[in-house]
CSV table of N, CA, C and O and ligand atoms in Angstrom, one decimal:
chain,number,residue,atom,x,y,z
T,1165,MET,N,3.9,3.0,33.4
T,1165,MET,CA,4.4,4.0,32.4
T,1165,MET,C,3.5,5.2,32.5
T,1165,MET,O,2.3,5.2,32.8
T,1166,SER,N,4.1,6.4,32.2
T,1166,SER,CA,3.3,7.6,32.1
T,1166,SER,C,2.6,7.7,30.8
T,1166,SER,O,2.7,6.8,29.9
T,1167,ALA,N,1.8,8.7,30.6
T,1167,ALA,CA,1.0,8.9,29.4
T,1167,ALA,C,1.8,8.8,28.2
T,1167,ALA,O,2.8,9.6,28.1
T,1168,PRO,N,1.5,7.9,27.3
T,1168,PRO,CA,2.3,7.9,26.0
T,1168,PRO,C,2.1,9.1,25.2
T,1168,PRO,O,1.0,9.6,25.1
T,1169,ARG,N,3.2,9.5,24.5
T,1169,ARG,CA,3.0,10.7,23.6
T,1169,ARG,C,2.7,10.2,22.3
T,1169,ARG,O,3.3,9.3,21.7
T,1170,GLN,N,1.6,10.8,21.7
T,1170,GLN,CA,1.2,10.4,20.4
T,1170,GLN,C,1.8,11.3,19.4
T,1170,GLN,O,1.9,12.5,19.6
T,1171,PRO,N,2.2,10.8,18.2
T,1171,PRO,CA,2.6,11.7,17.1
T,1171,PRO,C,1.4,12.6,16.7
T,1171,PRO,O,0.3,12.2,16.8
T,1172,ARG,N,1.7,13.8,16.3
T,1172,ARG,CA,0.6,14.7,16.0
T,1172,ARG,C,0.0,14.5,14.6
T,1172,ARG,O,-1.1,14.9,14.4
T,1173,GLU,N,0.7,13.9,13.7
T,1173,GLU,CA,0.1,13.8,12.4
T,1173,GLU,C,-1.0,12.8,12.4
T,1173,GLU,O,-0.9,11.7,12.8
T,1174,PRO,N,-2.2,13.2,12.0
T,1174,PRO,CA,-3.4,12.4,12.1
T,1174,PRO,C,-3.6,11.6,10.9
T,1174,PRO,O,-4.8,11.3,10.5
T,1175,VAL,N,-2.6,11.2,10.2
T,1175,VAL,CA,-2.7,10.4,8.9
T,1175,VAL,C,-3.3,9.1,9.2
T,1175,VAL,O,-4.3,8.7,8.6
T,1176,LEU,N,-2.7,8.3,10.1
T,1176,LEU,CA,-3.2,7.0,10.5
T,1176,LEU,C,-3.1,6.9,12.0
T,1176,LEU,O,-2.2,7.5,12.6
T,1177,PRO,N,-4.0,6.1,12.6
T,1177,PRO,CA,-3.9,5.9,14.0
T,1177,PRO,C,-2.6,5.1,14.3
T,1177,PRO,O,-2.2,4.3,13.4
T,1178,PRO,N,-1.9,5.3,15.4
T,1178,PRO,CA,-0.6,4.7,15.7
T,1178,PRO,C,-0.7,3.2,15.5
T,1178,PRO,O,0.3,2.6,14.9
T,1179,ASP,N,-1.7,2.5,15.8
T,1179,ASP,CA,-1.7,1.0,15.7
T,1179,ASP,C,-1.8,0.6,14.2
T,1179,ASP,O,-1.3,-0.4,13.8
T,1180,ALA,N,-2.4,1.5,13.4
T,1180,ALA,CA,-2.5,1.2,11.9
T,1180,ALA,C,-1.1,1.4,11.3
T,1180,ALA,O,-0.7,0.6,10.5
T,1181,VAL,N,-0.4,2.4,11.8
T,1181,VAL,CA,1.0,2.5,11.3
T,1181,VAL,C,1.8,1.3,11.7
T,1181,VAL,O,2.6,0.7,10.9
T,1182,ASP,N,1.7,0.9,12.9
T,1182,ASP,CA,2.4,-0.3,13.4
T,1182,ASP,C,2.0,-1.5,12.6
T,1182,ASP,O,2.9,-2.3,12.2
T,1183,THR,N,0.8,-1.6,12.2
T,1183,THR,CA,0.3,-2.8,11.4
T,1183,THR,C,1.0,-2.7,10.1
T,1183,THR,O,1.4,-3.8,9.5
T,1184,LEU,N,1.1,-1.5,9.5
T,1184,LEU,CA,1.7,-1.4,8.1
T,1184,LEU,C,3.2,-1.8,8.1
T,1184,LEU,O,3.7,-2.2,7.2
T,1185,LEU,N,3.8,-1.5,9.3
T,1185,LEU,CA,5.3,-1.6,9.3
T,1185,LEU,C,5.7,-3.1,9.6
T,1185,LEU,O,6.8,-3.5,9.4
T,1186,ARG,N,4.7,-3.8,10.1
T,1186,ARG,CA,5.1,-5.2,10.4
T,1186,ARG,C,5.0,-6.1,9.2
T,1186,ARG,O,4.2,-5.9,8.3
T,1187,ASP,N,5.7,-7.2,9.2
T,1187,ASP,CA,5.7,-8.1,8.1
T,1187,ASP,C,4.5,-9.1,8.2
T,1187,ASP,O,4.0,-9.5,7.1
T,1188,THR,N,4.1,-9.4,9.4
T,1188,THR,CA,3.0,-10.4,9.5
T,1188,THR,C,1.6,-9.7,9.6
T,1188,THR,O,0.9,-9.9,10.5
T,1189,THR,N,1.4,-8.8,8.7
T,1189,THR,CA,0.1,-8.0,8.7
T,1189,THR,C,-0.9,-8.7,7.8
T,1189,THR,O,-0.5,-9.5,6.9
T,1190,PRO,N,-2.2,-8.3,8.0
T,1190,PRO,CA,-3.1,-8.8,7.0
T,1190,PRO,C,-2.9,-8.1,5.6
T,1190,PRO,O,-3.4,-8.6,4.6
T,1191,TRP,N,-2.2,-7.0,5.6
T,1191,TRP,CA,-1.9,-6.3,4.4
T,1191,TRP,C,-0.5,-6.6,3.9
T,1191,TRP,O,0.2,-7.5,4.5
T,1192,LEU,N,0.0,-5.9,3.0
T,1192,LEU,CA,1.3,-6.3,2.4
T,1192,LEU,C,2.4,-5.4,2.9
T,1192,LEU,O,2.3,-4.3,3.2
T,1193,SER,N,3.6,-6.0,2.9
T,1193,SER,CA,4.8,-5.2,3.1
T,1193,SER,C,5.2,-4.7,1.7
T,1193,SER,O,4.6,-5.1,0.7
T,1194,CYS,N,6.1,-3.8,1.7
T,1194,CYS,CA,6.6,-3.2,0.4
T,1194,CYS,C,7.1,-4.3,-0.5
T,1194,CYS,O,6.9,-4.3,-1.7
T,1195,GLU,N,7.8,-5.3,0.1
T,1195,GLU,CA,8.4,-6.4,-0.7
T,1195,GLU,C,7.3,-7.2,-1.4
T,1195,GLU,O,7.3,-7.5,-2.6
T,1196,GLU,N,6.2,-7.5,-0.6
T,1196,GLU,CA,5.1,-8.3,-1.1
T,1196,GLU,C,4.4,-7.4,-2.2
T,1196,GLU,O,3.9,-8.0,-3.2
T,1197,CYS,N,4.2,-6.2,-1.9
T,1197,CYS,CA,3.6,-5.3,-2.8
T,1197,CYS,C,4.3,-5.3,-4.2
T,1197,CYS,O,3.7,-5.3,-5.2
T,1198,PHE,N,5.6,-5.2,-4.1
T,1198,PHE,CA,6.4,-5.2,-5.3
T,1198,PHE,C,6.3,-6.5,-6.1
T,1198,PHE,O,6.2,-6.5,-7.3
T,1199,GLU,N,6.2,-7.6,-5.4
T,1199,GLU,CA,6.0,-8.9,-6.0
T,1199,GLU,C,4.7,-9.0,-6.8
T,1199,GLU,O,4.6,-9.7,-7.8
T,1200,ARG,N,3.7,-8.3,-6.2
T,1200,ARG,CA,2.4,-8.4,-6.8
T,1200,ARG,C,2.1,-7.3,-7.8
T,1200,ARG,O,1.0,-7.3,-8.4
T,1201,MET,N,3.0,-6.4,-7.9
T,1201,MET,CA,2.7,-5.1,-8.7
T,1201,MET,C,2.4,-5.4,-10.1
T,1201,MET,O,1.5,-4.8,-10.7
T,1202,ASP,N,3.2,-6.3,-10.8
T,1202,ASP,CA,3.0,-6.5,-12.2
T,1202,ASP,C,1.5,-7.0,-12.4
T,1202,ASP,O,0.8,-6.5,-13.3
T,1203,THR,N,1.2,-8.0,-11.6
T,1203,THR,CA,-0.2,-8.6,-11.7
T,1203,THR,C,-1.2,-7.6,-11.5
T,1203,THR,O,-2.2,-7.5,-12.2
T,1204,TYR,N,-1.0,-6.8,-10.4
T,1204,TYR,CA,-2.0,-5.7,-10.1
T,1204,TYR,C,-2.1,-4.7,-11.2
T,1204,TYR,O,-3.2,-4.3,-11.6
T,1205,ALA,N,-1.0,-4.3,-11.8
T,1205,ALA,CA,-1.0,-3.2,-12.8
T,1205,ALA,C,-1.7,-3.8,-14.1
T,1205,ALA,O,-2.6,-3.1,-14.7
T,1206,GLU,N,-1.4,-5.0,-14.4
T,1206,GLU,CA,-2.1,-5.6,-15.6
T,1206,GLU,C,-3.6,-5.8,-15.4
T,1206,GLU,O,-4.4,-5.5,-16.3
T,1207,ALA,N,-4.0,-6.2,-14.2
T,1207,ALA,CA,-5.4,-6.4,-13.9
T,1207,ALA,C,-6.1,-5.0,-13.9
T,1207,ALA,O,-7.2,-4.9,-14.3
T,1208,THR,N,-5.4,-4.0,-13.4
T,1208,THR,CA,-6.0,-2.7,-13.3
T,1208,THR,C,-6.2,-2.1,-14.7
T,1208,THR,O,-7.2,-1.4,-15.0
T,1209,VAL,N,-5.2,-2.3,-15.6
T,1209,VAL,CA,-5.3,-1.8,-17.0
T,1209,VAL,C,-6.4,-2.6,-17.7
T,1209,VAL,O,-7.2,-2.0,-18.4
T,1210,ALA,N,-6.5,-3.9,-17.5
T,1210,ALA,CA,-7.5,-4.7,-18.2
T,1210,ALA,C,-8.9,-4.3,-17.7
T,1210,ALA,O,-9.9,-4.3,-18.4
T,1211,ASP,N,-9.0,-4.0,-16.4
T,1211,ASP,CA,-10.3,-3.7,-15.8
T,1211,ASP,C,-10.1,-2.6,-14.8
T,1211,ASP,O,-9.7,-2.8,-13.6
T,1212,PRO,N,-10.5,-1.3,-15.2
T,1212,PRO,CA,-10.2,-0.2,-14.3
T,1212,PRO,C,-11.0,-0.3,-13.0
T,1212,PRO,O,-10.7,0.4,-12.0
T,1213,ALA,N,-12.0,-1.1,-12.9
T,1213,ALA,CA,-12.8,-1.3,-11.7
T,1213,ALA,C,-12.2,-2.4,-10.8
T,1213,ALA,O,-12.7,-2.7,-9.8
T,1214,HIS,N,-11.1,-3.0,-11.3
T,1214,HIS,CA,-10.4,-4.0,-10.5
T,1214,HIS,C,-10.1,-3.6,-9.1
T,1214,HIS,O,-9.6,-2.5,-8.9
T,1215,VAL,N,-10.4,-4.4,-8.1
T,1215,VAL,CA,-10.1,-4.1,-6.7
T,1215,VAL,C,-9.2,-5.2,-6.1
T,1215,VAL,O,-9.6,-6.4,-6.2
T,1216,ASP,N,-8.1,-4.8,-5.6
T,1216,ASP,CA,-7.3,-5.7,-4.8
T,1216,ASP,C,-7.1,-5.0,-3.5
T,1216,ASP,O,-6.3,-4.1,-3.4
T,1217,GLU,N,-7.9,-5.5,-2.5
T,1217,GLU,CA,-8.0,-4.8,-1.3
T,1217,GLU,C,-6.6,-4.6,-0.6
T,1217,GLU,O,-6.3,-3.5,-0.1
T,1218,ALA,N,-5.9,-5.7,-0.6
T,1218,ALA,CA,-4.5,-5.6,0.1
T,1218,ALA,C,-3.6,-4.6,-0.6
T,1218,ALA,O,-3.0,-3.8,0.0
T,1219,MET,N,-3.6,-4.7,-1.9
T,1219,MET,CA,-2.8,-3.7,-2.7
T,1219,MET,C,-3.3,-2.3,-2.6
T,1219,MET,O,-2.5,-1.4,-2.3
T,1220,ASP,N,-4.6,-2.1,-2.7
T,1220,ASP,CA,-5.1,-0.8,-2.6
T,1220,ASP,C,-4.8,-0.2,-1.3
T,1220,ASP,O,-4.5,1.0,-1.2
T,1221,THR,N,-4.9,-1.0,-0.2
T,1221,THR,CA,-4.7,-0.5,1.1
T,1221,THR,C,-3.2,-0.1,1.3
T,1221,THR,O,-2.9,1.0,1.8
T,1222,HIS,N,-2.3,-0.9,0.8
T,1222,HIS,CA,-0.9,-0.6,0.9
T,1222,HIS,C,-0.6,0.6,0.1
T,1222,HIS,O,0.1,1.5,0.5
T,1223,LEU,N,-1.1,0.7,-1.1
T,1223,LEU,CA,-0.8,1.9,-2.0
T,1223,LEU,C,-1.3,3.2,-1.4
T,1223,LEU,O,-0.7,4.2,-1.6
T,1224,ARG,N,-2.4,3.1,-0.7
T,1224,ARG,CA,-3.0,4.3,-0.1
T,1224,ARG,C,-2.0,4.8,1.0
T,1224,ARG,O,-1.9,6.0,1.3
T,1225,GLY,N,-1.3,3.9,1.6
T,1225,GLY,CA,-0.5,4.3,2.8
T,1225,GLY,C,1.0,4.4,2.4
T,1225,GLY,O,1.8,4.7,3.3
T,1226,CYS,N,1.4,4.0,1.2
T,1226,CYS,CA,2.8,4.0,0.8
T,1226,CYS,C,3.0,4.8,-0.5
T,1226,CYS,O,2.7,4.3,-1.5
T,1227,ALA,N,3.5,6.0,-0.3
T,1227,ALA,CA,3.7,6.8,-1.5
T,1227,ALA,C,4.7,6.2,-2.5
T,1227,ALA,O,4.5,6.4,-3.7
T,1228,ALA,N,5.7,5.6,-2.0
T,1228,ALA,CA,6.7,5.0,-2.9
T,1228,ALA,C,6.1,3.9,-3.8
T,1228,ALA,O,6.3,4.0,-5.0
T,1229,CYS,N,5.4,3.0,-3.2
T,1229,CYS,CA,4.8,1.9,-4.0
T,1229,CYS,C,3.7,2.5,-4.9
T,1229,CYS,O,3.5,2.1,-6.0
T,1230,ASP,N,2.9,3.5,-4.4
T,1230,ASP,CA,1.9,4.1,-5.2
T,1230,ASP,C,2.4,4.7,-6.5
T,1230,ASP,O,1.9,4.5,-7.5
T,1231,GLU,N,3.5,5.4,-6.3
T,1231,GLU,CA,4.1,6.0,-7.5
T,1231,GLU,C,4.6,5.0,-8.5
T,1231,GLU,O,4.4,5.1,-9.7
T,1232,GLU,N,5.2,3.9,-7.9
T,1232,GLU,CA,5.7,2.8,-8.8
T,1232,GLU,C,4.5,2.2,-9.5
T,1232,GLU,O,4.6,1.9,-10.7
T,1233,ALA,N,3.4,2.0,-8.8
T,1233,ALA,CA,2.3,1.3,-9.4
T,1233,ALA,C,1.7,2.2,-10.5
T,1233,ALA,O,1.3,1.8,-11.6
T,1234,ARG,N,1.6,3.5,-10.2
T,1234,ARG,CA,1.0,4.4,-11.2
T,1234,ARG,C,1.9,4.5,-12.5
T,1234,ARG,O,1.4,4.5,-13.6
T,1235,SER,N,3.2,4.5,-12.3
T,1235,SER,CA,4.0,4.6,-13.5
T,1235,SER,C,4.0,3.3,-14.3
T,1235,SER,O,4.0,3.3,-15.6
T,1236,LEU,N,3.8,2.2,-13.6
T,1236,LEU,CA,3.7,0.9,-14.3
T,1236,LEU,C,2.4,0.8,-15.1
T,1236,LEU,O,2.4,0.4,-16.2
T,1237,ILE,N,1.3,1.3,-14.5
T,1237,ILE,CA,0.0,1.3,-15.1
T,1237,ILE,C,0.1,2.2,-16.3
T,1237,ILE,O,-0.4,1.9,-17.4
T,1238,ASP,N,0.7,3.4,-16.2
T,1238,ASP,CA,0.9,4.3,-17.3
T,1238,ASP,C,1.6,3.7,-18.5
T,1238,ASP,O,1.3,3.8,-19.6
T,1239,LEU,N,2.7,3.0,-18.1
T,1239,LEU,CA,3.5,2.3,-19.1
T,1239,LEU,C,2.7,1.2,-19.8
T,1239,LEU,O,2.8,1.1,-21.0
T,1240,LEU,N,1.9,0.5,-19.1
T,1240,LEU,CA,1.1,-0.6,-19.7
T,1240,LEU,C,0.0,0.0,-20.6
T,1240,LEU,O,-0.4,-0.6,-21.6
T,1241,ARG,N,-0.5,1.2,-20.2
T,1241,ARG,CA,-1.6,1.8,-21.0
T,1241,ARG,C,-1.0,2.5,-22.3
T,1241,ARG,O,-1.8,2.7,-23.2
T,1242,ALA,N,0.2,2.8,-22.2
T,1242,ALA,CA,0.8,3.5,-23.4
T,1242,ALA,C,0.8,2.7,-24.7
T,1242,ALA,O,1.0,1.5,-24.6
V,430,ZN,ZN1,5.2,0.1,0.0
């Protein structure tokens, strides 16, 4: 194969993007993220220092889930 072309956006290294898109990752798929979101939001509201590494990592890389989580947390805090 000739030199592979890399995408120019330096957001994540290509293999990290690949990892996020696969289902068998150490982190969560969007589906798994959604399943855990209620628990995550409740824990975050109860303890602002709450850390869920898998959720935090997914939310950092996924704007859709991040927005969902934020609005859920806002809702619970209201
Ligand atoms: Zn997601």
